[in-house]
GROMACS .gro file of C-alpha atoms in nm:
model
  376
    1UNK     CA    1   8.916  12.347   6.054
    2UNK     CA    2   9.261  12.247   6.192
    3UNK     CA    3   9.265  11.932   6.405
    4UNK     CA    4   9.459  11.891   6.730
    5UNK     CA    5   9.494  11.557   6.906
    6UNK     CA    6   9.598  11.521   7.270
    7UNK     CA    7   9.757  11.189   7.368
    8UNK     CA    8   9.826  11.088   7.726
    9UNK     CA    9   9.897  10.757   7.895
   10UNK     CA   10   9.865  10.835   8.266
   11UNK     CA   11   9.642  11.143   8.276
   12UNK     CA   12   9.265  11.118   8.261
   13UNK     CA   13   9.082  11.251   7.955
   14UNK     CA   14   8.934  11.524   8.176
   15UNK     CA   15   9.269  11.624   8.324
   16UNK     CA   16   9.261  11.985   8.440
   17UNK     CA   17   9.554  12.102   8.225
   18UNK     CA   18   9.466  11.906   7.912
   19UNK     CA   19   9.084  11.921   7.904
   20UNK     CA   20   8.982  12.224   8.108
   21UNK     CA   21   9.253  12.459   7.988
   22UNK     CA   22   9.445  12.360   7.674
   23UNK     CA   23   9.171  12.173   7.485
   24UNK     CA   24   8.903  12.431   7.566
   25UNK     CA   25   9.130  12.717   7.462
   26UNK     CA   26   9.188  12.554   7.122
   27UNK     CA   27   8.818  12.475   7.085
   28UNK     CA   28   8.729  12.837   7.152
   29UNK     CA   29   8.969  12.942   6.875
   30UNK     CA   30   8.805  12.728   6.609
   31UNK     CA   31   9.009  12.407   6.631
   32UNK     CA   32   8.864  12.058   6.618
   33UNK     CA   33   8.999  11.892   6.932
   34UNK     CA   34   9.023  11.530   7.037
   35UNK     CA   35   9.167  11.373   7.354
   36UNK     CA   36   9.284  11.014   7.380
   37UNK     CA   37   9.383  10.877   7.720
   38UNK     CA   38   9.483  10.525   7.822
   39UNK     CA   39   9.378  10.584   8.183
   40UNK     CA   40   9.003  10.515   8.159
   41UNK     CA   41   8.751  10.416   7.895
   42UNK     CA   42   8.513  10.676   7.749
   43UNK     CA   43   8.386  10.769   7.403
   44UNK     CA   44   8.179  11.072   7.322
   45UNK     CA   45   8.178  11.451   7.326
   46UNK     CA   46   8.213  11.673   7.633
   47UNK     CA   47   8.172  12.049   7.588
   48UNK     CA   48   8.240  12.016   7.216
   49UNK     CA   49   8.562  11.819   7.265
   50UNK     CA   50   8.581  11.465   7.127
   51UNK     CA   51   8.695  11.199   7.372
   52UNK     CA   52   8.815  10.854   7.271
   53UNK     CA   53   8.987  10.693   7.567
   54UNK     CA   54   9.069  10.339   7.666
   55UNK     CA   55   9.129  10.156   7.994
   56UNK     CA   56   9.453   9.993   7.881
   57UNK     CA   57   9.700  10.144   8.126
   58UNK     CA   58   9.799   9.798   8.252
   59UNK     CA   59   9.832   9.648   7.903
   60UNK     CA   60  10.158   9.593   7.717
   61UNK     CA   61  10.359   9.875   7.561
   62UNK     CA   62  10.274   9.736   7.218
   63UNK     CA   63   9.900   9.756   7.290
   64UNK     CA   64   9.931  10.114   7.411
   65UNK     CA   65  10.131  10.225   7.108
   66UNK     CA   66   9.893  10.050   6.870
   67UNK     CA   67   9.598  10.223   7.038
   68UNK     CA   68   9.751  10.567   6.987
   69UNK     CA   69   9.847  10.482   6.629
   70UNK     CA   70   9.492  10.378   6.539
   71UNK     CA   71   9.347  10.695   6.685
   72UNK     CA   72   9.587  10.901   6.473
   73UNK     CA   73   9.491  10.712   6.159
   74UNK     CA   74   9.118  10.769   6.212
   75UNK     CA   75   9.131  11.131   6.334
   76UNK     CA   76   9.412  11.247   6.104
   77UNK     CA   77   9.531  11.544   6.315
   78UNK     CA   78   9.731  11.844   6.197
   79UNK     CA   79   9.907  11.865   6.533
   80UNK     CA   80   9.960  11.615   6.815
   81UNK     CA   81  10.028  11.718   7.175
   82UNK     CA   82  10.178  11.438   7.386
   83UNK     CA   83  10.207  11.426   7.762
   84UNK     CA   84  10.447  11.130   7.791
   85UNK     CA   85  10.738  10.979   7.595
   86UNK     CA   86  10.539  10.668   7.500
   87UNK     CA   87  10.285  10.880   7.314
   88UNK     CA   88  10.559  11.060   7.121
   89UNK     CA   89  10.722  10.732   7.018
   90UNK     CA   90  10.387  10.576   6.925
   91UNK     CA   91  10.308  10.843   6.664
   92UNK     CA   92  10.655  10.891   6.514
   93UNK     CA   93  10.560  10.720   6.185
   94UNK     CA   94  10.240  10.922   6.144
   95UNK     CA   95  10.421  11.249   6.223
   96UNK     CA   96  10.697  11.176   5.973
   97UNK     CA   97  10.470  11.058   5.692
   98UNK     CA   98  10.225  11.346   5.721
   99UNK     CA   99  10.483  11.612   5.814
  100UNK     CA  100  10.284  11.744   6.109
  101UNK     CA  101  10.396  11.896   6.438
  102UNK     CA  102  10.438  11.680   6.747
  103UNK     CA  103  10.449  11.888   7.065
  104UNK     CA  104  10.584  11.720   7.378
  105UNK     CA  105  10.419  11.883   7.682
  106UNK     CA  106  10.660  11.810   7.967
  107UNK     CA  107  10.480  11.843   8.301
  108UNK     CA  108  10.633  11.555   8.500
  109UNK     CA  109  10.990  11.476   8.595
  110UNK     CA  110  11.091  11.172   8.390
  111UNK     CA  111  11.178  10.920   8.515
  112UNK     CA  112  10.978  10.990   8.830
  113UNK     CA  113  11.066  10.844   9.168
  114UNK     CA  114  10.748  10.635   9.160
  115UNK     CA  115  10.866  10.469   8.839
  116UNK     CA  116  11.184  10.353   9.011
  117UNK     CA  117  11.061  10.280   9.364
  118UNK     CA  118  10.995   9.909   9.303
  119UNK     CA  119  11.346   9.843   9.171
  120UNK     CA  120  11.636   9.752   9.398
  121UNK     CA  121  11.993   9.870   9.371
  122UNK     CA  122  12.176   9.832   9.130
  123UNK     CA  123  11.883   9.755   8.897
  124UNK     CA  124  11.735  10.095   8.988
  125UNK     CA  125  12.036  10.268   8.833
  126UNK     CA  126  12.007  10.080   8.505
  127UNK     CA  127  11.633  10.141   8.491
  128UNK     CA  128  11.689  10.511   8.556
  129UNK     CA  129  11.938  10.525   8.268
  130UNK     CA  130  11.696  10.338   8.041
  131UNK     CA  131  11.406  10.571   8.116
  132UNK     CA  132  11.630  10.874   8.067
  133UNK     CA  133  11.732  10.749   7.725
  134UNK     CA  134  11.365  10.701   7.636
  135UNK     CA  135  11.303  11.060   7.742
  136UNK     CA  136  11.584  11.180   7.518
  137UNK     CA  137  11.450  10.972   7.229
  138UNK     CA  138  11.108  11.134   7.274
  139UNK     CA  139  11.280  11.472   7.269
  140UNK     CA  140  11.455  11.379   6.945
  141UNK     CA  141  11.126  11.275   6.782
  142UNK     CA  142  10.927  11.578   6.899
  143UNK     CA  143  10.914  11.888   6.683
  144UNK     CA  144  10.830  12.132   6.965
  145UNK     CA  145  10.837  12.146   7.347
  146UNK     CA  146  10.606  12.290   7.610
  147UNK     CA  147  10.748  12.294   7.964
  148UNK     CA  148  10.521  12.331   8.264
  149UNK     CA  149  10.802  12.505   8.453
  150UNK     CA  150  11.160  12.612   8.398
  151UNK     CA  151  11.295  12.343   8.632
  152UNK     CA  152  11.151  12.074   8.401
  153UNK     CA  153  11.351  12.197   8.098
  154UNK     CA  154  11.645  11.970   8.178
  155UNK     CA  155  11.759  11.770   7.988
  156UNK     CA  156  11.546  11.820   7.674
  157UNK     CA  157  11.588  12.195   7.635
  158UNK     CA  158  11.965  12.153   7.658
  159UNK     CA  159  12.001  11.862   7.417
  160UNK     CA  160  11.750  12.005   7.170
  161UNK     CA  161  11.780  12.378   7.223
  162UNK     CA  162  11.730  12.439   6.851
  163UNK     CA  163  11.366  12.326   6.872
  164UNK     CA  164  11.087  12.574   6.938
  165UNK     CA  165  10.972  12.573   7.299
  166UNK     CA  166  10.764  12.764   7.550
  167UNK     CA  167  10.698  12.772   7.925
  168UNK     CA  168  10.332  12.714   8.006
  169UNK     CA  169  10.270  12.719   8.383
  170UNK     CA  170   9.972  12.556   8.554
  171UNK     CA  171   9.772  12.872   8.610
  172UNK     CA  172   9.398  12.806   8.652
  173UNK     CA  173   9.122  12.986   8.467
  174UNK     CA  174   8.926  13.227   8.684
  175UNK     CA  175   8.600  13.046   8.613
  176UNK     CA  176   8.723  12.749   8.819
  177UNK     CA  177   8.821  12.957   9.122
  178UNK     CA  178   8.588  13.019   9.414
  179UNK     CA  179   8.715  13.324   9.603
  180UNK     CA  180   8.684  13.270   9.978
  181UNK     CA  181   8.883  13.540  10.155
  182UNK     CA  182   8.837  13.513  10.532
  183UNK     CA  183   8.912  13.696  10.851
  184UNK     CA  184   9.049  13.497  11.143
  185UNK     CA  185   8.798  13.405  11.412
  186UNK     CA  186   8.941  13.485  11.757
  187UNK     CA  187   9.032  13.169  11.947
  188UNK     CA  188   8.996  12.940  11.646
  189UNK     CA  189   9.180  12.846  11.326
  190UNK     CA  190   9.124  12.597  11.042
  191UNK     CA  191   9.435  12.443  10.887
  192UNK     CA  192   9.409  12.262  10.554
  193UNK     CA  193   9.611  11.986  10.387
  194UNK     CA  194   9.514  11.871  10.037
  195UNK     CA  195   9.638  11.608   9.795
  196UNK     CA  196   9.794  11.267   9.832
  197UNK     CA  197   9.823  11.166  10.196
  198UNK     CA  198  10.174  11.029  10.229
  199UNK     CA  199  10.510  11.087  10.396
  200UNK     CA  200  10.660  11.216  10.071
  201UNK     CA  201  10.386  11.477  10.034
  202UNK     CA  202  10.436  11.593  10.392
  203UNK     CA  203  10.144  11.475  10.604
  204UNK     CA  204  10.373  11.397  10.898
  205UNK     CA  205  10.549  11.732  10.869
  206UNK     CA  206  10.207  11.897  10.879
  207UNK     CA  207  10.099  11.703  11.188
  208UNK     CA  208  10.421  11.784  11.374
  209UNK     CA  209  10.373  12.157  11.317
  210UNK     CA  210  10.008  12.144  11.428
  211UNK     CA  211  10.105  11.946  11.739
  212UNK     CA  212  10.357  12.214  11.837
  213UNK     CA  213  10.096  12.482  11.774
  214UNK     CA  214   9.849  12.326  12.019
  215UNK     CA  215  10.126  12.303  12.277
  216UNK     CA  216  10.214  12.671  12.236
  217UNK     CA  217   9.854  12.796  12.232
  218UNK     CA  218   9.654  12.539  12.433
  219UNK     CA  219   9.342  12.757  12.445
  220UNK     CA  220   9.325  12.775  12.065
  221UNK     CA  221   9.060  12.562  11.893
  222UNK     CA  222   9.242  12.397  11.603
  223UNK     CA  223   9.037  12.244  11.326
  224UNK     CA  224   9.221  12.025  11.076
  225UNK     CA  225   9.075  11.978  10.728
  226UNK     CA  226   9.229  11.711  10.506
  227UNK     CA  227   9.112  11.670  10.147
  228UNK     CA  228   9.282  11.380   9.976
  229UNK     CA  229   9.328  11.009   9.935
  230UNK     CA  230   9.555  10.746  10.084
  231UNK     CA  231   9.718  10.479   9.871
  232UNK     CA  232   9.699  10.128  10.005
  233UNK     CA  233  10.072  10.126  10.079
  234UNK     CA  234  10.031  10.432  10.305
  235UNK     CA  235   9.716  10.329  10.495
  236UNK     CA  236   9.896  10.179  10.797
  237UNK     CA  237  10.137  10.473  10.810
  238UNK     CA  238   9.855  10.728  10.810
  239UNK     CA  239   9.638  10.543  11.061
  240UNK     CA  240   9.939  10.524  11.294
  241UNK     CA  241   9.987  10.900  11.266
  242UNK     CA  242   9.622  10.965  11.346
  243UNK     CA  243   9.642  10.743  11.653
  244UNK     CA  244   9.970  10.895  11.766
  245UNK     CA  245   9.863  11.260  11.745
  246UNK     CA  246   9.495  11.210  11.834
  247UNK     CA  247   9.376  11.554  11.725
  248UNK     CA  248   9.042  11.665  11.871
  249UNK     CA  249   8.887  11.821  11.561
  250UNK     CA  250   8.992  11.664  11.234
  251UNK     CA  251   8.789  11.605  10.918
  252UNK     CA  252   8.907  11.391  10.627
  253UNK     CA  253   8.728  11.436  10.297
  254UNK     CA  254   8.763  11.246   9.973
  255UNK     CA  255   8.911  11.435   9.676
  256UNK     CA  256   8.655  11.651   9.500
  257UNK     CA  257   8.598  11.715   9.131
  258UNK     CA  258   8.819  11.968   8.961
  259UNK     CA  259   8.539  12.221   8.922
  260UNK     CA  260   8.463  12.221   9.297
  261UNK     CA  261   8.817  12.197   9.434
  262UNK     CA  262   8.841  12.553   9.565
  263UNK     CA  263   8.493  12.527   9.716
  264UNK     CA  264   8.608  12.222   9.915
  265UNK     CA  265   8.862  12.423  10.117
  266UNK     CA  266   8.665  12.750  10.133
  267UNK     CA  267   8.643  12.739  10.515
  268UNK     CA  268   9.021  12.698  10.555
  269UNK     CA  269   9.222  12.980  10.710
  270UNK     CA  270   9.566  12.854  10.609
  271UNK     CA  271   9.667  12.602  10.340
  272UNK     CA  272   9.976  12.383  10.364
  273UNK     CA  273  10.208  12.183  10.143
  274UNK     CA  274  10.505  12.056  10.342
  275UNK     CA  275  10.630  11.792  10.101
  276UNK     CA  276  10.977  11.646  10.137
  277UNK     CA  277  11.249  11.837   9.953
  278UNK     CA  278  11.395  11.559   9.740
  279UNK     CA  279  11.524  11.603   9.386
  280UNK     CA  280  11.190  11.547   9.216
  281UNK     CA  281  10.979  11.757   9.454
  282UNK     CA  282  11.237  12.035   9.459
  283UNK     CA  283  11.210  12.072   9.081
  284UNK     CA  284  10.832  12.097   9.084
  285UNK     CA  285  10.597  12.394   9.084
  286UNK     CA  286  10.292  12.261   9.272
  287UNK     CA  287   9.968  12.329   9.085
  288UNK     CA  288   9.764  12.367   9.405
  289UNK     CA  289   9.958  12.680   9.496
  290UNK     CA  290   9.776  12.879   9.227
  291UNK     CA  291   9.435  12.753   9.341
  292UNK     CA  292   9.508  12.851   9.701
  293UNK     CA  293   9.624  13.188   9.572
  294UNK     CA  294   9.313  13.240   9.361
  295UNK     CA  295   9.087  13.154   9.655
  296UNK     CA  296   9.266  13.412   9.871
  297UNK     CA  297   9.437  13.172  10.111
  298UNK     CA  298   9.770  13.242  10.282
  299UNK     CA  299  10.001  12.941  10.243
  300UNK     CA  300  10.292  12.770  10.414
  301UNK     CA  301  10.492  12.571  10.158
  302UNK     CA  302  10.813  12.375  10.147
  303UNK     CA  303  11.095  12.593  10.017
  304UNK     CA  304  11.110  12.438   9.670
  305UNK     CA  305  11.346  12.549   9.396
  306UNK     CA  306  11.059  12.529   9.148
  307UNK     CA  307  10.862  12.791   9.343
  308UNK     CA  308  11.156  13.023   9.412
  309UNK     CA  309  11.271  13.026   9.047
  310UNK     CA  310  10.921  13.099   8.921
  311UNK     CA  311  10.786  13.334   9.187
  312UNK     CA  312  11.064  13.440   9.424
  313UNK     CA  313  10.949  13.532   9.776
  314UNK     CA  314  10.579  13.488   9.844
  315UNK     CA  315  10.376  13.796   9.935
  316UNK     CA  316  10.095  13.578  10.071
  317UNK     CA  317  10.275  13.319  10.280
  318UNK     CA  318  10.603  13.152  10.369
  319UNK     CA  319  10.850  12.908  10.216
  320UNK     CA  320  10.992  12.688  10.491
  321UNK     CA  321  11.204  12.390  10.579
  322UNK     CA  322  10.928  12.126  10.607
  323UNK     CA  323  11.111  11.953  10.893
  324UNK     CA  324  11.137  12.271  11.103
  325UNK     CA  325  10.808  12.233  11.290
  326UNK     CA  326  10.911  12.495  11.547
  327UNK     CA  327  10.944  12.767  11.284
  328UNK     CA  328  10.626  12.661  11.105
  329UNK     CA  329  10.422  12.674  11.425
  330UNK     CA  330  10.568  13.019  11.500
  331UNK     CA  331  10.443  13.144  11.162
  332UNK     CA  332  10.091  13.028  11.249
  333UNK     CA  333  10.110  13.189  11.592
  334UNK     CA  334  10.223  13.513  11.427
  335UNK     CA  335   9.911  13.513  11.209
  336UNK     CA  336   9.691  13.457  11.515
  337UNK     CA  337   9.852  13.743  11.704
  338UNK     CA  338   9.860  13.975  11.401
  339UNK     CA  339   9.524  13.950  11.221
  340UNK     CA  340   9.618  14.250  11.008
  341UNK     CA  341   9.912  14.049  10.866
  342UNK     CA  342   9.677  13.763  10.792
  343UNK     CA  343   9.434  13.999  10.620
  344UNK     CA  344   9.708  14.152  10.405
  345UNK     CA  345   9.821  13.806  10.294
  346UNK     CA  346   9.469  13.706  10.190
  347UNK     CA  347   9.442  14.019   9.977
  348UNK     CA  348   9.793  13.974   9.836
  349UNK     CA  349   9.709  13.618   9.733
  350UNK     CA  350   9.402  13.724   9.542
  351UNK     CA  351   9.581  14.022   9.386
  352UNK     CA  352   9.874  13.806   9.269
  353UNK     CA  353   9.632  13.564   9.107
  354UNK     CA  354   9.427  13.824   8.924
  355UNK     CA  355   9.729  14.025   8.807
  356UNK     CA  356   9.998  13.765   8.742
  357UNK     CA  357   9.899  13.400   8.773
  358UNK     CA  358   9.577  13.314   8.589
  359UNK     CA  359   9.516  13.119   8.268
  360UNK     CA  360   9.366  13.416   8.086
  361UNK     CA  361   9.708  13.582   8.085
  362UNK     CA  362   9.886  13.296   7.905
  363UNK     CA  363   9.607  13.127   7.707
  364UNK     CA  364   9.667  13.321   7.385
  365UNK     CA  365  10.039  13.242   7.397
  366UNK     CA  366   9.957  12.872   7.407
  367UNK     CA  367   9.711  12.891   7.117
  368UNK     CA  368   9.958  13.097   6.913
  369UNK     CA  369  10.236  12.844   6.983
  370UNK     CA  370  10.020  12.557   6.857
  371UNK     CA  371   9.917  12.756   6.548
  372UNK     CA  372  10.276  12.842   6.459
  373UNK     CA  373  10.380  12.477   6.504
  374UNK     CA  374  10.133  12.381   6.230
  375UNK     CA  375  10.237  12.667   6.000
  376UNK     CA  376  10.600  12.561   5.986
   0.00000   0.00000   0.00000
């Protein structure tokens, strides 16, 4: 039985992409699968997948690399799938000695803005260069690449174009989607924001659009549903926004488990993601989009390059300038005044998911890619 080992520093062992999709797909095809994360401690088996994870995220680089190395030595995998450069570097000796494949699954922009935010100019520039060189070194050591989206291919796919690679989007499996197609209730609407509650992710842009909506349609009952968490650094910012806008009907829920995510926003009429269009966000393909789509929710999203390159125009919503609150509020008003348009977008969302954007459509390609990497 071939063995596949997943290594990740910053993702949890039960990460939706790694555990619920990739690992389970390999398990179902007869592979022995193990996940090692440095995010939280856990040892045991979950759904037939071995977990050996450690809470050493704040430890030294040497400790992290040694942890990964020991796991490799005990599990002795035939293929290693790494989510970050550190994992690739940590197993370079094992990969070389045992002549196995090392797949670098690139899902995050590296270096990310969060990695550089605590550095001041000009140190930030030097740190950015250092992290970029580490990324290139990981690309050099890897034998294969998986890219979560086309906009994440730079620079590795261009420096190492001779290496086998595939695009593996973040499509969810149908089993994790709770379909909740709705019809608009006259005189009322529920608007939903999910994810990290911060300026970068667009909470203020969302509030500005909702505020304009209530000014345009004062008789409309607007319910705001927020599902997410606030980092300590954003708590004062968010509390100030809440006080400033003073919405009448607003509910803030803690993040839910992956399996119940689509159930958590089932009562929403419209789902939003109005994140800032900076370099990093612009090159992302937000995972939540496919969950909204699967649930049958029309969406209003920032006009990101990552979305346009992958999907083009949306048949179930709008791509907008997140700062143009006037236009965003007009889109909502248009839905309220044209319930048939809203209905068509709910059906389009569900149709797009079932026909083009679910895990079942790409799962076999992933398994085949891993198999071929071990056969070479």
